[in-house]
Short mmCIF file of C-alpha atoms and ligand atoms in Angstrom, two decimals:
data_model
loop_
_atom_site.label_atom_id
_atom_site.label_comp_id
_atom_site.label_asym_id
_atom_site.label_seq_id
_atom_site.Cartn_x
_atom_site.Cartn_y
_atom_site.Cartn_z
CA UNK A 85 15.39 -27.02 8.79
CA UNK A 86 16.01 -25.47 5.38
CA UNK A 87 15.32 -21.59 6.00
CA UNK A 88 15.03 -18.97 3.13
CA UNK A 89 15.65 -15.41 4.89
CA UNK A 90 14.31 -13.00 2.19
CA UNK A 91 16.06 -9.78 2.52
CA UNK A 92 18.24 -12.10 5.25
CA UNK A 93 21.66 -9.22 4.12
CA UNK A 94 19.65 -6.33 5.72
CA UNK A 95 19.67 -5.70 9.35
CA UNK A 96 17.13 -7.75 10.79
CA UNK A 97 17.79 -10.43 7.88
CA UNK A 98 20.90 -10.05 9.41
CA UNK A 99 20.86 -11.00 12.83
CA UNK A 100 18.31 -13.39 12.08
CA UNK A 101 20.20 -14.96 9.77
CA UNK A 102 22.68 -15.42 12.80
CA UNK A 103 20.49 -16.83 15.88
CA UNK A 104 19.40 -19.56 12.92
CA UNK A 105 22.28 -20.82 12.21
CA UNK A 106 23.66 -20.96 15.37
CA UNK A 107 20.07 -22.89 16.73
CA UNK A 108 21.34 -25.43 13.69
CA UNK A 109 19.23 -24.51 10.96
CA UNK A 110 20.24 -24.17 7.21
CA UNK A 111 20.26 -20.87 6.51
CA UNK A 112 19.33 -19.68 2.48
CA UNK A 113 19.86 -15.59 2.58
CA UNK A 114 17.99 -14.31 -0.76
CA UNK A 115 18.36 -10.20 -1.16
CA UNK A 116 19.33 -7.99 -4.58
CA UNK A 117 21.51 -5.59 -2.05
CA UNK A 118 19.40 -2.59 -2.62
CA UNK A 119 19.95 -1.74 0.60
CA UNK A 120 22.84 -3.83 2.02
CA UNK A 121 26.46 -4.34 0.89
CA UNK A 122 28.06 -8.22 0.42
CA UNK A 123 30.48 -7.57 3.27
CA UNK A 124 27.69 -8.14 5.93
CA UNK A 125 28.06 -12.21 4.86
CA UNK A 126 31.68 -12.53 5.38
CA UNK A 127 30.64 -11.13 8.92
CA UNK A 128 27.88 -13.37 9.36
CA UNK A 129 29.72 -16.39 8.49
CA UNK A 130 32.74 -15.30 10.63
CA UNK A 131 30.77 -14.84 13.65
CA UNK A 132 29.06 -18.04 13.43
CA UNK A 133 31.59 -19.71 11.58
CA UNK A 134 29.00 -21.73 9.65
CA UNK A 135 28.37 -21.63 5.72
CA UNK A 136 25.50 -19.34 4.67
CA UNK A 137 24.30 -19.92 1.48
CA UNK A 138 23.11 -16.84 -0.93
CA UNK A 139 21.29 -16.04 -3.70
CA UNK A 140 21.84 -12.10 -5.27
CA UNK A 141 18.01 -11.65 -6.43
CA UNK A 142 14.82 -9.82 -6.35
CA UNK A 143 11.86 -10.82 -5.06
CA UNK A 144 9.41 -10.34 -8.12
CA UNK A 145 11.88 -12.70 -10.24
CA UNK A 146 9.67 -15.55 -9.24
CA UNK A 147 10.90 -18.09 -11.22
CA UNK A 148 14.50 -17.37 -9.58
CA UNK A 149 12.93 -17.62 -6.31
CA UNK A 150 10.71 -20.66 -7.19
CA UNK A 151 14.43 -22.52 -8.46
CA UNK A 152 15.88 -21.69 -5.41
CA UNK A 153 13.28 -22.81 -3.10
CA UNK A 154 13.39 -26.09 -4.79
CA UNK A 155 17.20 -26.66 -5.12
CA UNK A 156 17.71 -25.52 -1.28
CA UNK A 157 14.96 -28.03 -0.81
CA UNK A 158 13.46 -24.73 1.39
CA UNK A 159 10.61 -25.86 4.34
CA UNK A 160 10.39 -22.28 6.09
CA UNK A 161 10.50 -19.06 4.26
CA UNK A 162 10.64 -15.89 6.50
CA UNK A 163 10.02 -12.88 4.47
CA UNK A 164 12.26 -9.55 5.32
CA UNK A 165 12.73 -7.67 1.56
CA UNK A 166 11.03 -4.79 1.46
CA UNK A 167 11.87 -1.14 1.30
CA UNK A 168 11.11 1.32 4.56
CA UNK A 169 11.57 4.34 4.62
CA UNK A 170 8.36 5.95 5.82
CA UNK A 171 9.02 9.47 4.14
CA UNK A 172 9.93 7.88 0.92
CA UNK A 173 7.05 5.86 0.74
CA UNK A 174 5.22 9.05 0.44
CA UNK A 175 7.34 10.37 -2.06
CA UNK A 176 7.64 7.32 -4.21
CA UNK A 177 4.63 5.22 -3.23
CA UNK A 178 4.56 3.20 -7.06
CA UNK A 179 7.45 2.12 -6.14
CA UNK A 180 7.00 0.65 -2.91
CA UNK A 181 3.31 -0.46 -3.83
CA UNK A 182 5.86 -2.87 -6.28
CA UNK A 183 8.34 -3.75 -4.66
CA UNK A 184 6.98 -4.62 -1.57
CA UNK A 185 3.01 -5.46 -2.72
CA UNK A 186 4.15 -7.14 -5.61
CA UNK A 187 6.88 -8.41 -4.61
CA UNK A 188 5.13 -10.04 -1.84
CA UNK A 189 2.67 -11.56 -4.16
CA UNK A 190 5.81 -13.08 -6.44
CA UNK A 191 6.87 -14.71 -3.37
CA UNK A 192 3.33 -16.44 -2.41
CA UNK A 193 3.38 -17.67 -6.26
CA UNK A 194 6.79 -19.40 -6.11
CA UNK A 195 6.16 -20.75 -2.56
CA UNK A 196 2.52 -22.57 -3.82
CA UNK A 197 4.27 -23.71 -6.90
CA UNK A 198 6.40 -25.67 -4.67
CA UNK A 199 4.42 -26.10 -2.31
CA UNK A 200 6.27 -24.61 1.00
CA UNK A 201 3.19 -23.07 2.86
CA UNK A 202 5.10 -21.52 5.88
CA UNK A 203 5.91 -18.11 6.58
CA UNK A 204 7.26 -15.54 8.40
CA UNK A 205 6.48 -12.33 7.39
CA UNK A 206 7.65 -8.86 8.98
CA UNK A 207 5.20 -6.49 9.81
CA UNK A 208 5.53 -3.18 11.39
CA UNK A 209 3.41 -1.71 14.48
CA UNK A 210 2.87 1.15 12.30
CA UNK A 211 -0.29 -1.07 10.95
CA UNK A 212 -2.12 0.07 14.04
CA UNK A 213 -1.85 4.10 13.01
CA UNK A 214 -3.12 6.51 16.11
CA UNK A 215 -3.64 5.03 19.03
CA UNK A 216 -7.13 4.76 19.56
CA UNK A 217 -5.72 2.78 23.66
CA UNK A 218 -2.63 2.25 24.89
CA UNK A 219 -0.57 -0.40 24.64
CA UNK A 220 -1.33 -1.76 21.76
CA UNK A 221 -3.23 -5.34 21.55
CA UNK A 222 -3.14 -7.42 18.24
CA UNK A 223 -6.80 -6.47 18.41
CA UNK A 224 -6.28 -2.68 17.82
CA UNK A 225 -7.61 -1.15 14.50
CA UNK A 226 -5.52 -0.89 12.29
CA UNK A 227 -5.20 2.29 10.45
CA UNK A 228 -1.80 3.22 9.05
CA UNK A 229 -1.14 6.70 8.04
CA UNK A 230 1.57 6.43 5.17
CA UNK A 231 1.98 4.21 1.63
CA UNK A 232 4.39 1.81 3.80
CA UNK A 233 1.95 1.40 6.26
CA UNK A 234 -0.69 0.47 3.88
CA UNK A 235 1.67 -1.96 1.74
CA UNK A 236 2.30 -3.56 5.07
CA UNK A 237 -0.79 -3.76 6.12
CA UNK A 238 -2.19 -5.16 2.42
CA UNK A 239 0.41 -7.97 2.79
CA UNK A 240 -0.86 -8.88 6.04
CA UNK A 241 -4.48 -9.14 4.50
CA UNK A 242 -2.99 -11.30 1.53
CA UNK A 243 -1.90 -12.93 3.94
CA UNK A 244 -5.55 -13.77 5.28
CA UNK A 245 -7.25 -14.72 2.51
CA UNK A 246 -4.73 -17.25 1.54
CA UNK A 247 -4.71 -18.57 4.77
CA UNK A 248 -8.61 -18.86 4.36
CA UNK A 249 -8.09 -20.58 1.02
CA UNK A 250 -5.96 -23.01 1.47
CA UNK A 251 -5.63 -24.42 5.23
CA UNK A 252 -2.16 -25.67 4.88
CA UNK A 253 -0.65 -22.48 5.15
CA UNK A 254 1.06 -21.88 8.61
CA UNK A 255 1.51 -18.14 8.66
CA UNK A 256 2.71 -15.38 11.47
CA UNK A 257 2.93 -12.10 10.46
CA UNK A 258 5.34 -10.84 13.28
CA UNK A 259 4.62 -6.91 14.10
CA UNK A 260 7.56 -5.23 15.24
CA UNK A 261 7.79 -2.31 17.27
CA UNK A 262 10.76 0.27 16.60
CA UNK A 263 14.01 -2.08 16.36
CA UNK A 264 17.30 -1.14 17.06
CA UNK A 265 20.89 -2.32 19.04
CA UNK A 266 23.50 -4.46 17.40
CA UNK A 267 25.17 -8.13 17.82
CA UNK A 268 27.53 -8.07 21.08
CA UNK A 269 30.30 -8.76 18.70
CA UNK A 270 29.87 -5.36 16.92
CA UNK A 271 30.64 -6.91 13.92
CA UNK A 272 27.09 -6.24 12.04
CA UNK A 273 24.63 -4.19 12.91
CA UNK A 274 22.70 -1.35 11.79
CA UNK A 275 23.95 1.00 8.58
CA UNK A 276 21.71 3.01 6.84
CA UNK A 277 22.62 4.87 3.08
CA UNK A 278 23.02 8.66 3.14
CA UNK A 279 21.69 10.66 6.04
CA UNK A 280 19.03 8.36 8.33
CA UNK A 281 15.73 8.88 9.92
CA UNK A 282 14.93 6.64 12.91
CA UNK A 283 16.43 8.27 16.32
CA UNK A 284 19.33 5.51 17.00
CA UNK A 285 21.00 5.77 13.56
CA UNK A 286 21.04 9.34 14.06
CA UNK A 287 22.44 9.53 17.54
CA UNK A 288 25.47 6.86 16.04
CA UNK A 289 26.35 8.98 13.30
CA UNK A 290 26.40 12.27 15.78
CA UNK A 291 28.26 10.45 18.40
CA UNK A 292 30.94 9.31 15.59
CA UNK A 293 30.75 12.72 14.52
CA UNK A 294 29.60 12.45 11.02
CA UNK A 295 26.62 14.37 11.87
CA UNK A 296 27.09 18.02 14.36
CA UNK A 297 23.97 17.42 16.25
CA UNK A 298 20.28 15.63 16.67
CA UNK A 299 17.57 17.93 16.10
CA UNK A 300 14.61 16.46 18.57
CA UNK A 301 11.99 16.55 17.03
CA UNK A 302 8.95 18.19 19.72
CA UNK A 303 9.31 18.70 23.12
CA UNK A 304 6.02 19.70 23.65
CA UNK A 305 4.41 16.17 23.77
CA UNK A 306 2.32 15.05 26.12
CA UNK A 307 5.00 12.55 28.29
CA UNK A 308 6.85 13.07 31.33
CA UNK A 309 9.54 15.21 29.41
CA UNK A 310 7.60 16.51 26.64
CA UNK A 311 9.86 14.26 24.20
CA UNK A 312 8.34 11.28 21.71
CA UNK A 313 8.01 7.74 23.59
CA UNK A 314 8.60 4.39 21.76
CA UNK A 315 8.33 1.14 22.29
CA UNK A 316 12.37 0.04 21.10
CA UNK A 317 12.85 -4.04 20.78
CA UNK A 318 17.10 -4.85 20.59
CA UNK A 319 17.41 -6.44 17.59
CA UNK A 320 18.92 -9.60 19.15
CA UNK A 321 15.55 -10.28 21.10
CA UNK A 322 14.22 -9.97 17.81
CA UNK A 323 15.71 -12.49 15.68
CA UNK A 324 14.73 -14.66 18.83
CA UNK A 325 11.20 -13.75 18.35
CA UNK A 326 11.73 -15.47 14.80
CA UNK A 327 13.29 -18.58 15.87
CA UNK A 328 10.20 -19.07 18.29
CA UNK A 329 7.58 -18.21 15.99
CA UNK A 330 8.32 -20.27 13.38
CA UNK A 331 9.08 -23.08 16.01
CA UNK A 332 5.47 -22.93 16.94
CA UNK A 333 4.29 -21.95 13.56
CA UNK A 334 5.60 -25.18 11.88
CA UNK A 335 2.67 -26.91 14.09
CA UNK A 336 -0.31 -24.52 13.82
CA UNK A 337 -1.74 -24.12 10.30
CA UNK A 338 -3.63 -20.83 9.59
CA UNK A 339 -2.75 -16.88 9.93
CA UNK A 340 -1.27 -16.04 13.10
CA UNK A 341 -0.49 -12.01 14.34
CA UNK A 342 2.28 -11.64 17.59
CA UNK A 343 3.43 -7.95 18.42
CA UNK A 344 6.68 -8.19 18.56
CA UNK A 345 7.70 -5.49 21.12
CA UNK A 346 9.39 -4.94 24.79
CA UNK A 347 6.20 -3.21 26.28
CA UNK A 348 7.77 -0.60 27.74
CA UNK A 349 8.70 3.11 26.06
CA UNK A 350 11.33 5.22 26.44
CA UNK A 351 11.80 9.00 25.40
CA UNK A 352 14.62 10.58 22.98
CA UNK A 353 15.78 12.22 26.07
CA UNK A 354 16.21 8.96 28.27
CA UNK A 355 17.94 7.57 25.33
CA UNK A 356 20.07 10.27 24.30
CA UNK A 357 21.60 10.11 27.99
CA UNK A 358 21.72 6.51 28.54
CA UNK A 359 23.57 6.43 25.21
CA UNK A 360 25.96 9.02 26.58
CA UNK A 361 26.65 7.71 29.51
CA UNK A 362 27.56 4.41 27.75
CA UNK A 363 29.78 6.33 25.63
CA UNK A 364 31.20 8.93 27.72
CA UNK A 365 30.64 11.32 24.39
CA UNK A 366 28.28 14.15 24.57
CA UNK A 367 25.47 14.39 21.93
CA UNK A 368 24.99 17.90 21.27
CA UNK A 369 20.70 18.43 20.41
CA UNK A 370 18.42 20.77 19.60
CA UNK A 371 14.60 20.81 19.88
CA UNK A 372 13.38 21.32 16.65
CA UNK A 373 9.29 21.21 15.54
CA UNK A 374 7.41 17.81 15.82
CA UNK A 375 8.12 15.93 12.44
CA UNK A 376 4.67 15.54 10.90
CA UNK A 377 2.99 12.15 11.05
CA UNK A 378 4.69 11.69 14.46
CA UNK A 379 3.10 10.45 17.57
CA UNK A 380 3.45 11.47 21.19
CA UNK A 381 4.13 7.58 22.41
CA UNK A 382 2.93 4.29 21.80
CA UNK A 383 4.18 0.63 22.77
CA UNK A 384 2.87 -2.69 22.75
CA UNK A 385 1.20 -5.43 24.75
CA UNK A 386 3.80 -8.43 24.20
CA UNK A 387 1.87 -10.30 26.00
CA UNK A 388 -0.11 -13.01 22.99
CA UNK A 389 3.73 -13.30 22.09
CA UNK A 390 4.57 -14.40 25.71
CA UNK A 391 1.60 -16.66 26.24
CA UNK A 392 1.59 -18.50 22.72
CA UNK A 393 5.31 -18.14 21.91
CA UNK A 394 6.49 -18.09 25.56
CA UNK A 395 9.16 -15.32 23.64
CA UNK A 396 9.58 -12.46 25.92
CA UNK A 397 12.62 -9.09 25.29
CA UNK A 398 15.45 -10.33 27.76
CA UNK A 399 18.18 -7.02 27.30
CA UNK A 400 17.51 -3.54 28.39
CA UNK A 401 17.98 -0.28 27.16
CA UNK A 402 21.45 -0.22 28.44
CA UNK A 403 22.07 -3.39 26.79
CA UNK A 404 20.60 -1.81 23.19
CA UNK A 405 23.16 1.32 23.54
CA UNK A 406 26.11 -0.75 24.77
CA UNK A 407 25.97 -3.01 21.67
CA UNK A 408 25.01 0.26 19.27
CA UNK A 409 28.02 2.07 20.66
CA UNK A 410 30.27 -1.33 20.48
CA UNK A 411 29.21 -1.93 16.39
CA UNK A 412 29.69 2.22 16.08
CA UNK A 413 33.17 2.35 17.02
CA UNK A 414 34.51 -0.92 15.01
CA UNK A 415 35.92 0.37 12.27
CA UNK A 416 34.14 -1.31 9.62
CA UNK A 417 37.04 -4.16 8.12
CA UNK A 418 37.04 -7.18 8.75
P1 NAD B 272 16.44 -3.06 5.39
O1 NAD B 272 16.45 -2.05 4.36
O2 NAD B 272 18.09 -3.48 6.48
O3 NAD B 272 16.99 -4.94 5.09
C1 NAD B 272 15.68 -4.96 3.86
C2 NAD B 272 16.53 -5.91 3.13
O4 NAD B 272 15.67 -6.47 1.50
C3 NAD B 272 17.88 -5.09 2.40
O5 NAD B 272 18.85 -6.31 2.26
C4 NAD B 272 17.13 -5.16 0.93
O6 NAD B 272 18.43 -5.14 0.05
C5 NAD B 272 16.34 -6.58 0.37
N1 NAD B 272 15.39 -5.83 -0.54
C6 NAD B 272 14.35 -4.64 -0.32
N2 NAD B 272 13.58 -5.25 -1.87
C7 NAD B 272 14.01 -6.17 -2.15
C8 NAD B 272 13.36 -7.39 -3.55
N3 NAD B 272 12.82 -7.01 -4.15
N4 NAD B 272 14.18 -8.29 -4.02
C9 NAD B 272 15.17 -8.23 -2.74
N5 NAD B 272 15.67 -7.76 -1.19
C10 NAD B 272 15.44 -6.71 -1.49
O7 NAD B 272 15.30 -3.56 6.24
P2 NAD B 272 15.68 -4.15 7.87
O8 NAD B 272 15.81 -3.06 8.77
O9 NAD B 272 16.54 -5.24 8.46
O10 NAD B 272 13.90 -4.53 7.77
C11 NAD B 272 13.69 -6.13 7.25
C12 NAD B 272 12.12 -5.57 6.81
O11 NAD B 272 11.46 -5.67 8.26
C13 NAD B 272 11.13 -5.17 6.48
O12 NAD B 272 10.33 -5.72 5.66
C14 NAD B 272 11.11 -3.76 7.12
O13 NAD B 272 9.75 -3.30 6.52
C15 NAD B 272 10.36 -4.57 8.34
N6 NAD B 272 10.33 -3.96 9.32
C16 NAD B 272 11.46 -3.00 9.73
C17 NAD B 272 11.55 -2.14 10.64
C18 NAD B 272 12.57 -1.45 11.36
O14 NAD B 272 12.71 -0.64 11.79
N7 NAD B 272 13.75 -1.60 10.82
C19 NAD B 272 10.39 -1.69 11.64
C20 NAD B 272 9.45 -3.20 11.03
C21 NAD B 272 8.96 -3.33 10.24
C1 UD1 B 273 9.38 5.01 12.77
C2 UD1 B 273 8.02 4.80 11.43
C3 UD1 B 273 7.72 3.18 11.96
C4 UD1 B 273 8.88 2.51 11.58
C5 UD1 B 273 9.93 2.67 12.76
C6 UD1 B 273 10.82 1.75 12.85
C7 UD1 B 273 7.47 6.86 10.64
C8 UD1 B 273 6.47 8.07 10.96
N1 UD1 B 273 7.18 5.59 11.39
O1 UD1 B 273 8.71 4.96 13.68
O2 UD1 B 273 7.16 3.09 10.73
O3 UD1 B 273 8.21 0.96 11.97
O4 UD1 B 273 10.38 4.35 12.58
O5 UD1 B 273 11.92 1.75 13.95
O6 UD1 B 273 8.49 7.41 10.43
N2 UD1 B 273 13.38 11.73 16.71
C9 UD1 B 273 14.07 12.67 16.99
N3 UD1 B 273 15.06 12.89 15.71
C10 UD1 B 273 15.69 12.36 15.06
C11 UD1 B 273 14.75 11.16 14.86
C12 UD1 B 273 13.77 10.72 15.17
O7 UD1 B 273 13.59 13.66 17.89
O8 UD1 B 273 16.43 12.84 14.26
C13 UD1 B 273 12.35 11.07 17.53
C14 UD1 B 273 10.84 10.80 16.65
O9 UD1 B 273 10.24 12.09 16.80
C15 UD1 B 273 10.22 9.81 17.56
C16 UD1 B 273 11.43 8.95 18.40
O10 UD1 B 273 12.44 9.74 17.98
O11 UD1 B 273 9.49 10.27 18.85
C17 UD1 B 273 11.66 7.63 17.68
O12 UD1 B 273 11.62 8.07 15.92
P1 UD1 B 273 12.02 6.86 15.11
O13 UD1 B 273 13.38 6.35 15.19
O14 UD1 B 273 11.78 7.50 13.90
O15 UD1 B 273 10.78 6.23 14.55
P2 UD1 B 273 9.58 6.24 15.12
O16 UD1 B 273 8.97 7.25 14.42
O17 UD1 B 273 8.55 4.95 15.88
#
């Protein structure tokens, strides 16, 4: 199938592009490179030995999107483009609403005009907010606690209204848990600009000597070792989740929501120890105050994705650490 990946040059999109291309799909990436690098395209082509089309464009440019959809004979869109830093979303809310919500409206207008009505949307577990119960299943109440999370929920609600208004739409919202890891080639992985906020990229920068030590945000949570626990999902498992979702969604109209997580949680100390073992490097750390807004623990019920899509995470923590380490060690030269 001809598939458009908005934001396909980013961390999750680039891994998904590889998997879809290797599965025989024609992949077209549409990205404005605001948080990615054109080098990634060469790396994707090197891994797949296939041609991947690319348009440098903003999702808010409805006309450019429409022309791309029509000229490339796109059949399905996977919508990953968006700004994703939770802290920044509180400092620059309008930028986030304009990029994420307005950008999604623009995409839907272009799709509607081009009569393309099959969509997979990158949502987030952050829509659930404070757990009322765990694991979060798809029926857990939604109560996001920051503008980024509210962007995701508003887009989901818009997609719901659209699917109710016109039965020709088939939409899958994938609520990702904590995507980590890298492609097993070591050629692509997560490479955030500036000082990262998320645990895995920080560990990567400590191991590679870019940062002197890791700050652990609190060791007094009600968890076995006192540090926060999360559901880390290997980015290639996540990519496989997209493939499963698009294979299923094309025959299943309306809107469907799926958690994409492993169903297990690991603590900060467990991640550190696994990374130390895999890399044979010690990871210096200090315990500091809790980070405002952090939760003690959350993880997915991934039963729906397993039952309906036939998808489940296959890779474990040592795969995550091994693949991340291979990417971190890579000199980043093609
Ligand atoms: P990323 O920043 O690496 O990739 C996003 C891509 O979108 C980038 O290449 C960026 O240049 C592009 N982009 C942003 N705004 C754009 C615009 N207006 N027009 C065109 N391109 C634009 O992020 P990622 O980690 O790959 O995340 C992909 C999606 O998954 C995002 O929507 C994010 O919110 C969602 N998500 C990510 C995580 C995570 O932890 N990485 C968790 C849950 C959900
Ligand atoms: C964050 C986002 C969430 C997003 C997810 C994607 C917030 C509040 N939430 O979640 O919306 O979907 O990333 O991966 O930002 N930690 C440290 N030291 C660090 C960094 C993190 O101890 O330098 C700890 C955190 O306290 C947490 C765990 O590591 O317990 C994971 O943190 P992080 O990778 O930032 O992810 P989340 O907070 O789960």
